[in-house]
PDB file of C-alpha atoms in Angstrom:
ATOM      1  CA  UNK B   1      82.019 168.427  68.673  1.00  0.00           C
ATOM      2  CA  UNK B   2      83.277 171.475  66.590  1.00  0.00           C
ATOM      3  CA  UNK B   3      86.658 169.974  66.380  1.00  0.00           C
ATOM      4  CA  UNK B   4      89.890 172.594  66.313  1.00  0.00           C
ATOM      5  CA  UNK B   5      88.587 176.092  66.225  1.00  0.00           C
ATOM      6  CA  UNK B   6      91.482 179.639  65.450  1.00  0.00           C
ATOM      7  CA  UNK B   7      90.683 183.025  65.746  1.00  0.00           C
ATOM      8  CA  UNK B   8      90.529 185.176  63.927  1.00  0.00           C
ATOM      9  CA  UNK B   9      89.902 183.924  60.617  1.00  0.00           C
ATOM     10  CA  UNK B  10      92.265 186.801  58.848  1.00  0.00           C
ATOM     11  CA  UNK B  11      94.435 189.343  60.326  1.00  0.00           C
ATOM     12  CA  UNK B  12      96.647 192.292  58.287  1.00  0.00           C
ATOM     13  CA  UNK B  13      99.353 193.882  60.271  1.00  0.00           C
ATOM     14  CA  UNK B  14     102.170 196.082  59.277  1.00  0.00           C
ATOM     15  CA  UNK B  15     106.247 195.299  59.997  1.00  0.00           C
ATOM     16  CA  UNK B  16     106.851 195.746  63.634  1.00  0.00           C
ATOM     17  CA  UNK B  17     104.261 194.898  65.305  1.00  0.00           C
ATOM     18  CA  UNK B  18     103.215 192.360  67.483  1.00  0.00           C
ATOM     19  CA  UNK B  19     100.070 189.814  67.296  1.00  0.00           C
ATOM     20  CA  UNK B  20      98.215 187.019  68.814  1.00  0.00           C
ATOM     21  CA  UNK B  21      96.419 184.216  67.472  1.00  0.00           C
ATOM     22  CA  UNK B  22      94.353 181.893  69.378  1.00  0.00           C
ATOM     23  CA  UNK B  23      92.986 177.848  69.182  1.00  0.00           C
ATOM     24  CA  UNK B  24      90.821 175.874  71.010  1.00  0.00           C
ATOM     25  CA  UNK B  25      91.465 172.161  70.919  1.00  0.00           C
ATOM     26  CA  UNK B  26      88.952 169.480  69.826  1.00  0.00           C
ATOM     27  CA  UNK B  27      87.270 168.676  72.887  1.00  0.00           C
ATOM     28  CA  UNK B  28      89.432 165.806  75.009  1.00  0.00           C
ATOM     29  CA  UNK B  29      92.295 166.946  73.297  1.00  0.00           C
ATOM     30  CA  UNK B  30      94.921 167.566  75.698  1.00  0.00           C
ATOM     31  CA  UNK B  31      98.132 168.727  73.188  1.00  0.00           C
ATOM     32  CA  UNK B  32      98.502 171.370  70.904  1.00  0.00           C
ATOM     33  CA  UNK B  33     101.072 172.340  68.302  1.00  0.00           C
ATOM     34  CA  UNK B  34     101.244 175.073  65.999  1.00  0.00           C
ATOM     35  CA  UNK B  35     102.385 175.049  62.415  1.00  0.00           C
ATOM     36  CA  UNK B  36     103.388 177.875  59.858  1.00  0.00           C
ATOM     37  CA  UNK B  37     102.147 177.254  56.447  1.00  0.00           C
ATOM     38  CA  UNK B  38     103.719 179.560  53.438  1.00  0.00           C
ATOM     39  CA  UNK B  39     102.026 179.940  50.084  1.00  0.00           C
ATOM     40  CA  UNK B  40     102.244 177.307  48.150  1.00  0.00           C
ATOM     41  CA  UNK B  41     104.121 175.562  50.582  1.00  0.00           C
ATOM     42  CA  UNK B  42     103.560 172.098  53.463  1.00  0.00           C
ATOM     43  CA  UNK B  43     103.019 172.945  57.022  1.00  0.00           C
ATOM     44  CA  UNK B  44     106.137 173.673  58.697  1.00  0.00           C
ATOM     45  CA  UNK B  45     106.336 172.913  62.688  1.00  0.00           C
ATOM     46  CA  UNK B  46     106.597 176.049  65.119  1.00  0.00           C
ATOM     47  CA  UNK B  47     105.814 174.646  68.321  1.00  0.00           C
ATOM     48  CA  UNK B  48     104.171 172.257  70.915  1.00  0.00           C
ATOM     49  CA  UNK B  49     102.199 172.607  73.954  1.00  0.00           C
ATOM     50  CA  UNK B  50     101.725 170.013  76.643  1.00  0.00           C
ATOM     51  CA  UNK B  51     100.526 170.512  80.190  1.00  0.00           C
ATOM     52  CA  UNK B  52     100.902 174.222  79.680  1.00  0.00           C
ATOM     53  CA  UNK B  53     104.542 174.128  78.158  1.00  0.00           C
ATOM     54  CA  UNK B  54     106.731 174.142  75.426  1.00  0.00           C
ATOM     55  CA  UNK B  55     107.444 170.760  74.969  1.00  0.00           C
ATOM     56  CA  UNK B  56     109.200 170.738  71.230  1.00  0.00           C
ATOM     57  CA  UNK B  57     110.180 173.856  68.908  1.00  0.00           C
ATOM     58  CA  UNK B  58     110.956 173.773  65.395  1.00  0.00           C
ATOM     59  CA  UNK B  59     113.566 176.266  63.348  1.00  0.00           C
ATOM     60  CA  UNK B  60     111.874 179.628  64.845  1.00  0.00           C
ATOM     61  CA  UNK B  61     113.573 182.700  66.186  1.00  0.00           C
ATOM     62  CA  UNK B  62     112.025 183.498  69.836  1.00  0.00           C
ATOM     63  CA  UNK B  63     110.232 186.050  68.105  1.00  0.00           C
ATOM     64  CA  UNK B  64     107.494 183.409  67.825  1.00  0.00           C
ATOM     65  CA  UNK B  65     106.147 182.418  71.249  1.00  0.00           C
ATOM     66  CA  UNK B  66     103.326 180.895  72.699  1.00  0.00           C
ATOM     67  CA  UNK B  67     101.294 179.506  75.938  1.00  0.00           C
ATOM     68  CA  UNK B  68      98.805 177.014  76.923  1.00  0.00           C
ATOM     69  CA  UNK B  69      96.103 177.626  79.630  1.00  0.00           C
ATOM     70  CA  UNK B  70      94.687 175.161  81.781  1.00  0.00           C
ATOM     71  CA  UNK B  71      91.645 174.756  79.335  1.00  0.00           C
ATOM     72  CA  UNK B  72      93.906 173.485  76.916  1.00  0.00           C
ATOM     73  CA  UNK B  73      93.566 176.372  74.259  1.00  0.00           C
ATOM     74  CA  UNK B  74      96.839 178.279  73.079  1.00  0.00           C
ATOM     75  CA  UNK B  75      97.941 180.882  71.707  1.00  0.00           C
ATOM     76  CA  UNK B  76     100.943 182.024  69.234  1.00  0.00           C
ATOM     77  CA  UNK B  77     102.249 185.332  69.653  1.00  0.00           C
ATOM     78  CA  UNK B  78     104.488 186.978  67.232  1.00  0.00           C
ATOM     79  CA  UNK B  79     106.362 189.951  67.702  1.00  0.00           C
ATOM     80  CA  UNK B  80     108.688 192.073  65.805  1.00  0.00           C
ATOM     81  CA  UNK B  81     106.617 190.946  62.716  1.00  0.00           C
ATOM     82  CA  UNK B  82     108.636 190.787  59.341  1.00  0.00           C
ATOM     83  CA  UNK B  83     107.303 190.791  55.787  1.00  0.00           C
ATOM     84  CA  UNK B  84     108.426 187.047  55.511  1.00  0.00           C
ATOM     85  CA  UNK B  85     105.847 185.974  58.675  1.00  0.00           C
ATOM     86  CA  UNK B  86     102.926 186.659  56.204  1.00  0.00           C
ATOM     87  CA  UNK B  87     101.561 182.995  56.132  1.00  0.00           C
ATOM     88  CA  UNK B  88      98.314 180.227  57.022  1.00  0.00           C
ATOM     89  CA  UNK B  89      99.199 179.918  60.934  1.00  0.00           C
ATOM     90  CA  UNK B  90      97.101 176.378  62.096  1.00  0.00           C
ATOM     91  CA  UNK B  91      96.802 174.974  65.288  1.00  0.00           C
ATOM     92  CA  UNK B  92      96.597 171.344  65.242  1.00  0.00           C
ATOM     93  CA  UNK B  93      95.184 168.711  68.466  1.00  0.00           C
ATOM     94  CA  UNK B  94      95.961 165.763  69.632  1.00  0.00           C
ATOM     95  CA  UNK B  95      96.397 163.497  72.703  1.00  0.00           C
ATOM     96  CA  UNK B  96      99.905 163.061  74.221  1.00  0.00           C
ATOM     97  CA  UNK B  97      98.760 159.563  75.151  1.00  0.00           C
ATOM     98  CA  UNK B  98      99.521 156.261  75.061  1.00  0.00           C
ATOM     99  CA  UNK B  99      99.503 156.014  71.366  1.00  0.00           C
ATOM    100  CA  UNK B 100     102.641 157.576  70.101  1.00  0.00           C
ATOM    101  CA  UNK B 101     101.289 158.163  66.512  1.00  0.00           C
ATOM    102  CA  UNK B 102      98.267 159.868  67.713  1.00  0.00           C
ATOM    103  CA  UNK B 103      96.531 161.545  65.074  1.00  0.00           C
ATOM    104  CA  UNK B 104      96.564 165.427  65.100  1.00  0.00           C
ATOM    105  CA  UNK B 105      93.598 166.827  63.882  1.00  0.00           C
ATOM    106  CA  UNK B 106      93.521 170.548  62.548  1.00  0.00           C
ATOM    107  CA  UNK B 107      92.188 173.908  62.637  1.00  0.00           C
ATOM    108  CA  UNK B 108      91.374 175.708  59.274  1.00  0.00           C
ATOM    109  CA  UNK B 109      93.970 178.464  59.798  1.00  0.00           C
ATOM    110  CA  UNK B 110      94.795 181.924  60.428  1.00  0.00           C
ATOM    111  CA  UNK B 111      95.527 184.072  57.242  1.00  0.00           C
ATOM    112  CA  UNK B 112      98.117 186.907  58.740  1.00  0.00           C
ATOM    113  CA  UNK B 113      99.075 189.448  55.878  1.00  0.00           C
ATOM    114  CA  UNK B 114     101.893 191.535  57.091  1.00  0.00           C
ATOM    115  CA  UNK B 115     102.295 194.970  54.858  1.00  0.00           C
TER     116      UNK B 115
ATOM    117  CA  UNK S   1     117.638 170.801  54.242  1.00  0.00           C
ATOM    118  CA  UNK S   2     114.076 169.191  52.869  1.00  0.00           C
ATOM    119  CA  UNK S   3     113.852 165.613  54.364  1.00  0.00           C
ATOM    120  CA  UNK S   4     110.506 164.682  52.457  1.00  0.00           C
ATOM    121  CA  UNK S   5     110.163 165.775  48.567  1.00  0.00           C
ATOM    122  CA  UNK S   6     106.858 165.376  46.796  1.00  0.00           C
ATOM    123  CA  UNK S   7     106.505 165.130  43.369  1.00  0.00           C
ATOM    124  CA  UNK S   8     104.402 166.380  41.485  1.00  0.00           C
ATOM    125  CA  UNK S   9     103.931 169.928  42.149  1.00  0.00           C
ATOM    126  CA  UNK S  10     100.634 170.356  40.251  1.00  0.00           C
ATOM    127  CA  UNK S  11      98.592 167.085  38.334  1.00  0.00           C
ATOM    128  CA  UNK S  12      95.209 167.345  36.167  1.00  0.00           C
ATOM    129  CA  UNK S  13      93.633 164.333  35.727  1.00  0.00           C
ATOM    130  CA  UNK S  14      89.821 163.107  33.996  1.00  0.00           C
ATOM    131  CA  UNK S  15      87.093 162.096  35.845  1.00  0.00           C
ATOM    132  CA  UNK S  16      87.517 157.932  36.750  1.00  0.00           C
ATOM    133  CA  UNK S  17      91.970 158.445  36.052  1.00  0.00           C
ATOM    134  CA  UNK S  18      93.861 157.784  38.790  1.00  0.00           C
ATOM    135  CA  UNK S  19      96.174 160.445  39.917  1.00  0.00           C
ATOM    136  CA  UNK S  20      99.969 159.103  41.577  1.00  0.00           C
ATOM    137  CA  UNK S  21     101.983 161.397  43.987  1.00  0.00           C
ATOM    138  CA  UNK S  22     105.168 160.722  45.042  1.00  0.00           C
ATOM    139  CA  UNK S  23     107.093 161.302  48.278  1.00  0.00           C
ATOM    140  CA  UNK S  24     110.791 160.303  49.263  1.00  0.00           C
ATOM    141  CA  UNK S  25     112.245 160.713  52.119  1.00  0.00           C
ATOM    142  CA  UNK S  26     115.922 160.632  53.733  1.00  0.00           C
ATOM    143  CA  UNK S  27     115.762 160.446  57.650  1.00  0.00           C
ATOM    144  CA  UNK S  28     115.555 156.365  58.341  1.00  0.00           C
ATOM    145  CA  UNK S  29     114.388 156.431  61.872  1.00  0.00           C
ATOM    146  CA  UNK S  30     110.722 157.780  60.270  1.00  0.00           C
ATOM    147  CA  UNK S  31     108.241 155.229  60.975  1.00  0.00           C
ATOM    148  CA  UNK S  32     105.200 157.200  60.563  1.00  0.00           C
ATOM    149  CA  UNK S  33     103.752 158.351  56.592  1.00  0.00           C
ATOM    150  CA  UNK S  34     100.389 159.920  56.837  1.00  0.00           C
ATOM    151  CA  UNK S  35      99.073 161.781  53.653  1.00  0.00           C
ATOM    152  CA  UNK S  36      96.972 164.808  54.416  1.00  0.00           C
ATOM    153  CA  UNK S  37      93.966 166.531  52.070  1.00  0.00           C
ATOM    154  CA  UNK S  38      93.459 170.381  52.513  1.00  0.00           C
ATOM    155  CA  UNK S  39      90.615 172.365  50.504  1.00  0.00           C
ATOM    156  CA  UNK S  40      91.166 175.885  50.273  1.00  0.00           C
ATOM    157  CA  UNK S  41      89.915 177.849  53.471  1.00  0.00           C
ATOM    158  CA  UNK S  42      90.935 175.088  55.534  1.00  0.00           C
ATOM    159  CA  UNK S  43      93.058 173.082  57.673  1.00  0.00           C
ATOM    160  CA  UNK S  44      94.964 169.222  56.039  1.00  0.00           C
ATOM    161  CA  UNK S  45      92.975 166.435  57.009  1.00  0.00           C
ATOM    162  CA  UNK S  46      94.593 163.210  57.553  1.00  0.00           C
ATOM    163  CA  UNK S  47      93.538 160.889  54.481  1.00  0.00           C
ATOM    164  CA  UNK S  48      95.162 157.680  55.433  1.00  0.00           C
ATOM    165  CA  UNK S  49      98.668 156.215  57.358  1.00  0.00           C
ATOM    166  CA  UNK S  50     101.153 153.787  57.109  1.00  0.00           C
ATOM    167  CA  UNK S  51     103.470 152.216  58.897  1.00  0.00           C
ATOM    168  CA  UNK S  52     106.780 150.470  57.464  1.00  0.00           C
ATOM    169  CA  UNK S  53     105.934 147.634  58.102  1.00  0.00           C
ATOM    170  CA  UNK S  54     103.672 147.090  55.507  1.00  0.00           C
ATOM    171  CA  UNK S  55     104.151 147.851  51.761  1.00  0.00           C
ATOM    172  CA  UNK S  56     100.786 148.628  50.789  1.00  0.00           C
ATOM    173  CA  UNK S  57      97.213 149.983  52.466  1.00  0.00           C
ATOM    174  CA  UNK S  58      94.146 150.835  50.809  1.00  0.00           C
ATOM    175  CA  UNK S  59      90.715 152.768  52.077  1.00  0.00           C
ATOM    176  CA  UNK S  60      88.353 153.301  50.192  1.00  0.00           C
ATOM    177  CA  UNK S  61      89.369 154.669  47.200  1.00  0.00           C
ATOM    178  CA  UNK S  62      93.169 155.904  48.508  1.00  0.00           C
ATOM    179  CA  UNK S  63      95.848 153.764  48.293  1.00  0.00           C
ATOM    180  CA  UNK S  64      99.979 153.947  49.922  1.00  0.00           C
ATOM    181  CA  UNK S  65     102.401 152.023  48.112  1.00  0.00           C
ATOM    182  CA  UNK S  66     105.725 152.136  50.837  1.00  0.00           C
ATOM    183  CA  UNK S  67     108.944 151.137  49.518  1.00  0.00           C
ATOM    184  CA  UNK S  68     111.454 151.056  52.695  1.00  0.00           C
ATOM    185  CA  UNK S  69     114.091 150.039  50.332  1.00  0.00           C
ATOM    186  CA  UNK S  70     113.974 153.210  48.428  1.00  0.00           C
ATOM    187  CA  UNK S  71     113.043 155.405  51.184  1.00  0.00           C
ATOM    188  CA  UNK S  72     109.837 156.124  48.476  1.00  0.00           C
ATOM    189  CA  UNK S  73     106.138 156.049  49.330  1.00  0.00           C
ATOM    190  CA  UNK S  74     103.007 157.194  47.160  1.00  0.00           C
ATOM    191  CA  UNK S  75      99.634 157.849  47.093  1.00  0.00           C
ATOM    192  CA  UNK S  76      97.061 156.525  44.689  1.00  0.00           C
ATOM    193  CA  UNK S  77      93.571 157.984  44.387  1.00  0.00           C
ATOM    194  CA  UNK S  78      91.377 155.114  42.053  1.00  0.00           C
ATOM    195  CA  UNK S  79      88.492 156.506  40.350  1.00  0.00           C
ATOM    196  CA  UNK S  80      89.014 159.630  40.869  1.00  0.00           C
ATOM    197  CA  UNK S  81      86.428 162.437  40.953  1.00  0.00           C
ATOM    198  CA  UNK S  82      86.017 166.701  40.866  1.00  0.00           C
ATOM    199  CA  UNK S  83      85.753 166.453  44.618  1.00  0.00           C
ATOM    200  CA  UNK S  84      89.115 164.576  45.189  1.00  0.00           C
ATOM    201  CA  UNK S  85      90.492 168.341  43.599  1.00  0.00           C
ATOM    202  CA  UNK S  86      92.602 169.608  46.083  1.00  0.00           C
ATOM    203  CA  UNK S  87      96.237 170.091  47.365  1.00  0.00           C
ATOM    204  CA  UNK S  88      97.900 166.762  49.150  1.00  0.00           C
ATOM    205  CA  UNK S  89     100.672 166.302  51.406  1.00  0.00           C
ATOM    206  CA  UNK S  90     102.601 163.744  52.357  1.00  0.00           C
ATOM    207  CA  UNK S  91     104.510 163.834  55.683  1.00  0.00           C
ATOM    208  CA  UNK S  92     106.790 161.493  58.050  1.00  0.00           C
ATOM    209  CA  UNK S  93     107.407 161.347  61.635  1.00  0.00           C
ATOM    210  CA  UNK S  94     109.578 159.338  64.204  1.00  0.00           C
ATOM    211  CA  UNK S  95     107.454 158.557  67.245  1.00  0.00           C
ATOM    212  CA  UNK S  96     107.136 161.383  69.786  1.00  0.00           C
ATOM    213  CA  UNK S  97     108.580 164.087  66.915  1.00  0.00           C
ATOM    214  CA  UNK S  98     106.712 166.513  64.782  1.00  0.00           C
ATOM    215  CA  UNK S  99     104.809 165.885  61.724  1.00  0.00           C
ATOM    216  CA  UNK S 100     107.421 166.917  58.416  1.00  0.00           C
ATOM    217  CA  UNK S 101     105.829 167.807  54.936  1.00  0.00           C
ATOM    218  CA  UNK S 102     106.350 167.817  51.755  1.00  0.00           C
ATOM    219  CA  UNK S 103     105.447 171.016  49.871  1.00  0.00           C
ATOM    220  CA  UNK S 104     102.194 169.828  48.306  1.00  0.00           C
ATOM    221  CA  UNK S 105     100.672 168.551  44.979  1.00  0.00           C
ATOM    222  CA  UNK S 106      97.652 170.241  43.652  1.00  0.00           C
ATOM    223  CA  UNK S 107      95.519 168.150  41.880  1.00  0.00           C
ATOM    224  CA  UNK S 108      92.580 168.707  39.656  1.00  0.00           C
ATOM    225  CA  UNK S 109      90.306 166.259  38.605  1.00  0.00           C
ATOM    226  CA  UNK S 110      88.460 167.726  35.183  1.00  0.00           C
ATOM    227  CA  UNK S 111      84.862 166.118  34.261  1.00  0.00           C
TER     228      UNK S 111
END
């Protein structure tokens, strides 16, 4: 099982434009949520997937969007970007099921520099 | 508004010490504290959970101490080593919500 996997790895854009980021699920996993992690900071909830839609959002302007094939993998799509969006983007996994506290298992990140 | 503050920011303990960090929170409908271990170049992993329920739970060498009273919960690490060195989080969650964090403690364990 290779667990969460996030592409790329690192990504440098300049203000103003747009990009994508992309995570597969750990296989059976069924949910996926994305989180925005600043330097030196905790993870800080964007948004969740389920059944190919936006289920929750956290404190985000609709400059940060997203979408969830049938497959299960998502992606997070930024637009618009700002100096401030430069941050460890991870994609977390888990199963909407019948345990409520299901554990979410993540990816190791995207690193997006924005210049 | 931060709704779960860790303390410390940074800790350096010796080999075999045994490292506290601290987390308090304010919403009382959280029912969920996991603590999560990250090594640079990669994603938090959950270390252990508790519920409120309880007041204490141990694995292995990782330990939660919950205090509902004082809306306080902490994480021990007993014997610790260089390979516990790494940046924890604590979070809390009400069921069906998302995961909230504190802002990390980076701890190094020196030989």
């Amino acid at each position: 099982d290779a667990g969460v996997t996030q592409s790329p790895t690192h990504l440098i854009k300049t203000r103003g434009q747009q990009v994508t980021l992309r995570c597969s699920p750990k296989s059976g996993h069924d949910t996926v949520s994305w989180y925005q992690q600043a330097l030196g900071q905790g993870p800080q909830f964007i948004f969740q997937y389920y059944e190919e839609e936006e289920r929750q959002r956290g404190n985000f302007p609709d400059r940060f969007s997203g979408h969830q094939f049938p497959n299960y993998s998502s992606e997070l799509n930024v637009n618009a970007l700002l100096l401030g969006d430069s941050a460890l983007y991870l994609c977390a996994s888990s199963t909407l099921g019948t345990d409520s506290y299901n554990e979410q298992f993540f990816g190791p990140g995207t690193r997006l520099t924005v210049l | 508004q931060q709704q779960v503050k860790q303390s410390p920011q940074s800790l350096i303990v010796q080999k075999g010490g045994i490292p506290i960090i601290n987390c308090a929170y304010e919403n009382t409908a959280f029912d969920y504290f996991p603590w999560y271990q990250q090594f640079p170049g990669k994603g938090p992993a959950l270390l252990i959970a508790i519920r409120p329920d309880v007041s204490e739970k141990k694995e292995g060498r990782f330990t939660i101490s919950f205090n509902k009273s004082a809306k306080q919960f902490s994480l021990h690490i007993m014997d610790s080593q260089p390979g516990d060195s790494a940046t924890y989080f604590c979070a809390a969650r009400q069921v069906y919500t998302p995961l909230v964090f504190g802002k990390g403690t980076r701890l190094s364990v020196i030989a």
